[in-house]
Structure formats: structure tokens, C-alpha cells
Short mmCIF file of C-alpha atoms in Angstrom, two decimals:
data_model
loop_
_atom_site.label_atom_id
_atom_site.label_comp_id
_atom_site.label_asym_id
_atom_site.label_seq_id
_atom_site.Cartn_x
_atom_site.Cartn_y
_atom_site.Cartn_z
CA ALA A 1 98.79 85.43 141.31
CA GLN A 2 97.49 88.11 143.62
CA THR A 3 98.58 91.68 142.92
CA VAL A 4 97.67 94.95 144.58
CA THR A 5 98.46 98.27 142.89
CA GLN A 6 98.47 101.72 144.43
CA SER A 7 99.15 104.23 141.69
CA GLN A 8 99.64 107.29 143.90
CA PRO A 9 103.01 107.24 145.70
CA GLU A 10 102.18 110.52 147.45
CA MET A 11 99.06 112.57 148.12
CA SER A 12 98.42 115.80 149.94
CA VAL A 13 95.25 117.21 151.48
CA GLN A 14 94.30 120.35 153.32
CA GLU A 15 93.11 119.89 156.88
CA ALA A 16 89.30 119.42 157.02
CA GLU A 17 89.14 118.56 153.32
CA THR A 18 88.43 115.18 151.69
CA VAL A 19 90.95 112.96 149.94
CA THR A 20 90.62 109.69 148.03
CA LEU A 21 93.37 107.10 147.79
CA SER A 22 93.23 104.63 144.91
CA CYS A 23 93.81 100.89 144.87
CA THR A 24 93.28 98.18 142.29
CA TYR A 25 93.81 94.48 142.76
CA ASP A 26 93.79 91.26 140.85
CA THR A 27 92.86 87.86 142.20
CA SER A 28 91.39 84.63 140.90
CA GLU A 29 89.63 83.96 144.20
CA SER A 30 85.89 84.45 144.46
CA ASP A 31 85.87 84.90 148.22
CA TYR A 32 88.27 87.45 149.61
CA TYR A 33 88.65 90.48 151.83
CA LEU A 34 90.14 93.90 151.18
CA PHE A 35 91.82 96.09 153.75
CA TRP A 36 93.28 99.53 154.23
CA TYR A 37 96.08 99.80 156.78
CA LYS A 38 97.69 102.96 158.13
CA GLN A 39 101.36 103.16 159.09
CA PRO A 40 102.34 106.33 160.97
CA PRO A 41 106.00 107.23 161.57
CA SER A 42 105.93 104.98 164.65
CA ARG A 43 105.94 102.06 162.17
CA GLN A 44 102.93 100.41 163.85
CA MET A 45 100.48 99.10 161.25
CA ILE A 46 96.87 99.88 162.14
CA LEU A 47 93.77 98.53 160.43
CA VAL A 48 91.65 101.40 159.10
CA ILE A 49 88.81 99.61 157.35
CA ARG A 50 87.87 96.20 155.94
CA GLN A 51 85.55 95.12 153.11
CA GLU A 52 84.18 91.65 152.48
CA ALA A 53 84.06 90.97 148.75
CA TYR A 54 80.65 89.31 148.94
CA LYS A 55 79.09 92.44 150.41
CA GLN A 56 77.91 95.06 147.95
CA GLN A 57 77.52 97.75 150.58
CA ASN A 58 80.62 99.91 150.99
CA ALA A 59 82.23 99.77 154.42
CA THR A 60 82.44 102.90 156.55
CA GLU A 61 84.26 103.67 159.78
CA ASN A 62 83.59 107.19 161.02
CA ARG A 63 85.49 109.54 158.66
CA PHE A 64 86.79 106.65 156.54
CA SER A 65 84.80 104.99 153.78
CA VAL A 66 85.54 102.88 150.75
CA ASN A 67 84.29 102.77 147.19
CA PHE A 68 84.35 99.08 146.30
CA GLN A 69 83.85 98.31 142.62
CA LYS A 70 84.08 94.53 142.38
CA ALA A 71 83.80 94.22 138.61
CA ALA A 72 86.52 96.80 138.13
CA LYS A 73 88.58 95.32 141.00
CA SER A 74 88.89 98.75 142.50
CA PHE A 75 88.95 99.60 146.21
CA SER A 76 89.51 103.28 147.00
CA LEU A 77 89.65 104.89 150.43
CA LYS A 78 87.97 108.21 151.14
CA ILE A 79 89.02 110.22 154.16
CA SER A 80 86.62 113.00 155.07
CA ASP A 81 87.36 115.99 157.30
CA SER A 82 91.08 115.18 157.19
CA GLN A 83 93.01 115.70 160.39
CA LEU A 84 96.71 116.23 161.04
CA GLY A 85 96.82 112.82 162.68
CA ASP A 86 95.79 111.19 159.41
CA ALA A 87 99.24 111.87 157.96
CA ALA A 88 100.83 108.47 157.38
CA MET A 89 101.54 105.77 154.82
CA TYR A 90 98.38 104.00 153.71
CA PHE A 91 98.53 100.46 152.39
CA CYS A 92 95.84 98.61 150.52
CA ALA A 93 95.81 94.83 151.00
CA GLN A 94 93.95 91.82 149.67
CA GLY A 95 93.57 88.50 151.43
CA GLY A 96 91.73 85.26 150.89
CA GLN A 97 92.51 81.58 151.17
CA GLY A 98 96.20 82.25 151.18
CA ASN A 99 98.32 85.05 152.43
CA LEU A 100 97.78 88.78 152.70
CA ILE A 101 99.24 90.84 149.84
CA PHE A 102 99.96 94.56 150.13
CA GLY A 103 100.37 97.41 147.66
CA LYS A 104 103.40 99.69 147.73
CA GLY A 105 101.59 102.35 149.71
CA THR A 106 100.56 105.99 149.41
CA LYS A 107 102.18 108.62 151.59
CA LEU A 108 99.52 111.07 152.75
CA SER A 109 100.47 114.54 153.94
CA VAL A 110 97.96 116.78 155.70
CA LYS A 111 98.51 120.53 155.47
CA PRO A 112 97.31 122.74 158.34
CA GLY B 1 101.08 89.59 175.84
CA ALA B 2 98.30 91.64 174.37
CA GLY B 3 99.91 92.25 171.00
CA VAL B 4 102.44 90.84 168.56
CA SER B 5 105.91 91.16 169.97
CA GLN B 6 109.09 91.26 167.91
CA SER B 7 112.65 91.17 169.08
CA PRO B 8 115.09 92.74 168.83
CA SER B 9 113.72 96.15 167.90
CA ASN B 10 116.94 97.03 166.17
CA LYS B 11 119.81 94.89 165.00
CA VAL B 12 123.10 95.97 163.49
CA THR B 13 125.21 93.19 162.04
CA GLU B 14 128.28 92.83 159.91
CA LYS B 15 128.04 91.64 156.36
CA GLY B 16 128.37 87.87 156.21
CA LYS B 17 127.01 87.19 159.70
CA ASP B 18 123.84 85.25 160.43
CA VAL B 19 120.91 86.88 162.23
CA GLU B 20 117.76 85.58 163.89
CA LEU B 21 114.62 87.67 164.26
CA ARG B 22 111.91 86.58 166.66
CA CYS B 23 108.13 87.00 166.57
CA ASP B 24 105.69 86.20 169.37
CA PRO B 25 102.17 86.25 167.89
CA ILE B 26 98.96 86.90 169.78
CA SER B 27 97.98 83.82 171.74
CA GLY B 28 95.51 81.66 169.83
CA HIS B 29 96.25 83.16 166.43
CA THR B 30 96.75 80.40 163.91
CA ALA B 31 98.12 82.47 161.03
CA LEU B 32 101.51 84.21 161.07
CA TYR B 33 103.11 86.33 158.36
CA TRP B 34 106.57 87.80 157.79
CA TYR B 35 107.07 90.85 155.59
CA ARG B 36 110.07 92.95 154.63
CA GLN B 37 109.79 96.71 154.27
CA SER B 38 112.70 98.52 152.69
CA LEU B 39 113.12 102.25 153.28
CA GLY B 40 110.05 104.07 151.97
CA GLN B 41 108.75 100.96 150.25
CA GLY B 42 105.73 98.72 150.59
CA LEU B 43 105.45 95.42 152.38
CA GLU B 44 107.13 92.56 150.57
CA PHE B 45 105.64 89.20 151.52
CA LEU B 46 108.19 86.66 152.73
CA ILE B 47 106.48 83.67 154.32
CA TYR B 48 103.10 82.62 155.73
CA PHE B 49 102.32 79.98 158.34
CA GLN B 50 98.78 78.66 158.84
CA GLY B 51 98.21 76.16 161.62
CA ASN B 52 99.85 72.82 160.93
CA SER B 53 99.88 73.28 157.17
CA ALA B 54 103.10 73.54 155.19
CA PRO B 55 104.18 77.18 155.13
CA ASP B 56 103.89 79.30 152.00
CA LYS B 57 107.55 80.17 151.35
CA SER B 58 106.98 81.69 147.93
CA GLY B 59 108.15 85.14 148.99
CA LEU B 60 111.54 84.23 150.40
CA PRO B 61 114.07 86.08 148.20
CA SER B 62 116.89 83.55 148.39
CA ASP B 63 117.96 80.37 150.12
CA ARG B 64 119.76 82.50 152.70
CA PHE B 65 116.34 83.20 154.20
CA SER B 66 114.45 80.65 156.26
CA ALA B 67 111.78 80.67 158.93
CA GLU B 68 110.24 78.26 161.36
CA ARG B 69 107.32 78.32 163.73
CA THR B 70 107.59 76.13 166.78
CA GLY B 71 104.52 74.68 168.45
CA GLY B 72 102.26 76.83 166.35
CA SER B 73 103.34 79.90 168.26
CA VAL B 74 106.73 81.65 168.24
CA SER B 75 108.40 82.14 164.88
CA THR B 76 112.02 82.81 164.00
CA LEU B 77 113.20 84.31 160.72
CA THR B 78 116.84 83.50 160.00
CA ILE B 79 119.01 85.27 157.47
CA GLN B 80 122.32 83.60 156.75
CA ARG B 81 125.41 85.37 155.40
CA THR B 82 123.71 88.76 155.53
CA GLN B 83 124.20 91.22 152.68
CA GLN B 84 123.76 94.98 152.68
CA GLU B 85 120.62 94.66 150.57
CA ASP B 86 119.04 92.74 153.45
CA SER B 87 118.89 95.99 155.42
CA ALA B 88 115.19 96.69 156.02
CA VAL B 89 112.45 96.56 158.61
CA TYR B 90 111.12 93.05 159.09
CA LEU B 91 107.48 92.99 160.16
CA CYS B 92 105.58 90.08 161.66
CA ALA B 93 101.80 89.82 161.82
CA SER B 94 99.31 87.29 163.13
CA SER B 95 95.61 86.72 162.62
CA LEU B 96 93.00 84.66 164.38
CA ARG B 97 92.11 82.10 161.78
CA GLY B 98 92.90 80.66 158.43
CA GLY B 99 93.53 82.63 155.30
CA ALA B 100 93.38 86.40 155.46
CA TYR B 101 89.72 86.87 156.30
CA THR B 102 90.34 88.45 159.65
CA GLU B 103 92.34 91.44 160.75
CA ALA B 104 96.10 90.95 160.84
CA PHE B 105 97.79 92.44 163.89
CA PHE B 106 101.33 93.65 163.39
CA GLY B 107 104.35 93.90 165.62
CA GLN B 108 106.50 97.01 165.57
CA GLY B 109 109.12 95.33 163.49
CA THR B 110 112.83 94.69 163.67
CA ARG B 111 115.04 97.21 161.91
CA LEU B 112 118.00 95.30 160.49
CA THR B 113 121.08 97.18 159.39
CA VAL B 114 123.88 95.29 157.66
CA VAL B 115 127.19 97.18 157.69
#
């Protein structure tokens, strides 16, 4: 069975600093994707970044990057130069042949 | 429409009543997912539709929950004999093609309150 674990229920970062959110997963599939989604208070889920499991190169999207360790089944999200607008719930997700499974989320606070 | 649309946005119902939640996915998206999000919690998978294949119902918490997808488009999640523990936000998402290889686009959810 697929599982996604986010071990940090809450994190806090100072504005302009860097923060890393952790995620581990377990799957028996050889071909899969990993995702980080952001959910602000508006409740709208927004895709932050996506990683294809067959790619060794870590994905980056502007201030957001991942550290994908396939053997360790680890997929952490690094947010650089944190901004007040980054404050939200962040969900890690894993998808493949079947459905899309989410972790329980990490609530990120950004201090001015 | 341009995005995933869910209705109603909010629903208050009395314990024991049946409710229907609607999801209009993005046109052309073959995959559709339903999730439940309790207050401050993660997304609990409920059911997954992919094209004409039999849906994956493995996440439905009880036989009071059911869902259908008509014509490969609109989906309805039905909760019978609602209980207070059913109170949550119900999120629908769709994606372009099979499996979960492409980005899932989410609606804004239906907040269900059972009183």
C-alpha cells in the first residue's frame, strides 16, 4: 500500500530565511511521481512542484526546490527567501498507476 | 468552466439526513478524485475514477458513502444518514490522464456541517 509521511506538523521560518519540509513515502511501484501542494487559508490546493521518480535531477521552481532521495524514499521541499505569502499548509503527495495519496501536511508560519 | 467546480460551497444538514455533493471536473480530464479533509487534518482519500474503469472505492469509510460519475464527467458524492463525524471539507480533484502522473487540479471544496 502507498503511504506518505510528513513528520513535522508545524514549522516556522523567519521572512527571507530558508526552510525545509520533510516527506517520506513508501510504494511498490517503480514508476511514480511526487508532488508538493500548498493550501492557503482560502482552501484552494495549488501545485508547488513535481518530481518524476525516473529523473535523478532535483526539480526546482523559482524559490522552491526538492531534495529527492529515491533509495531512501525521501522527498523534502526547500523554500528559499521565504515570503509572508508562503504561509500555508503544505502537503506531500505520491501518485502512480493508481490514485494520488497525500501526507497529513505541515503548517508553515512565516514571521516578519 | 476553467477550473474544477464544486457545489454547494457550504452545506449544513441535520444528523440522519442524506446529502449530495457535486463536482464538475475540468473538461477532458479523465481522472477524478474525492478526498475528505477534517479540521486541521490531511487529505483522506475516498474514491478515484479513471475513464471507464471500475472506480477505486477503497477509501470510502462506510457503506453510507457512495459516489458516481456520469458520462465520464460530473461526479456526485452521496452520504446517507449523515453523522456528526462526517463533518469535514470534501475536496474534488481532476487530472488530464490516467494514474497520477499529471497535475491534479482541485476545486474549493464543500464544507459539510452535520448538526
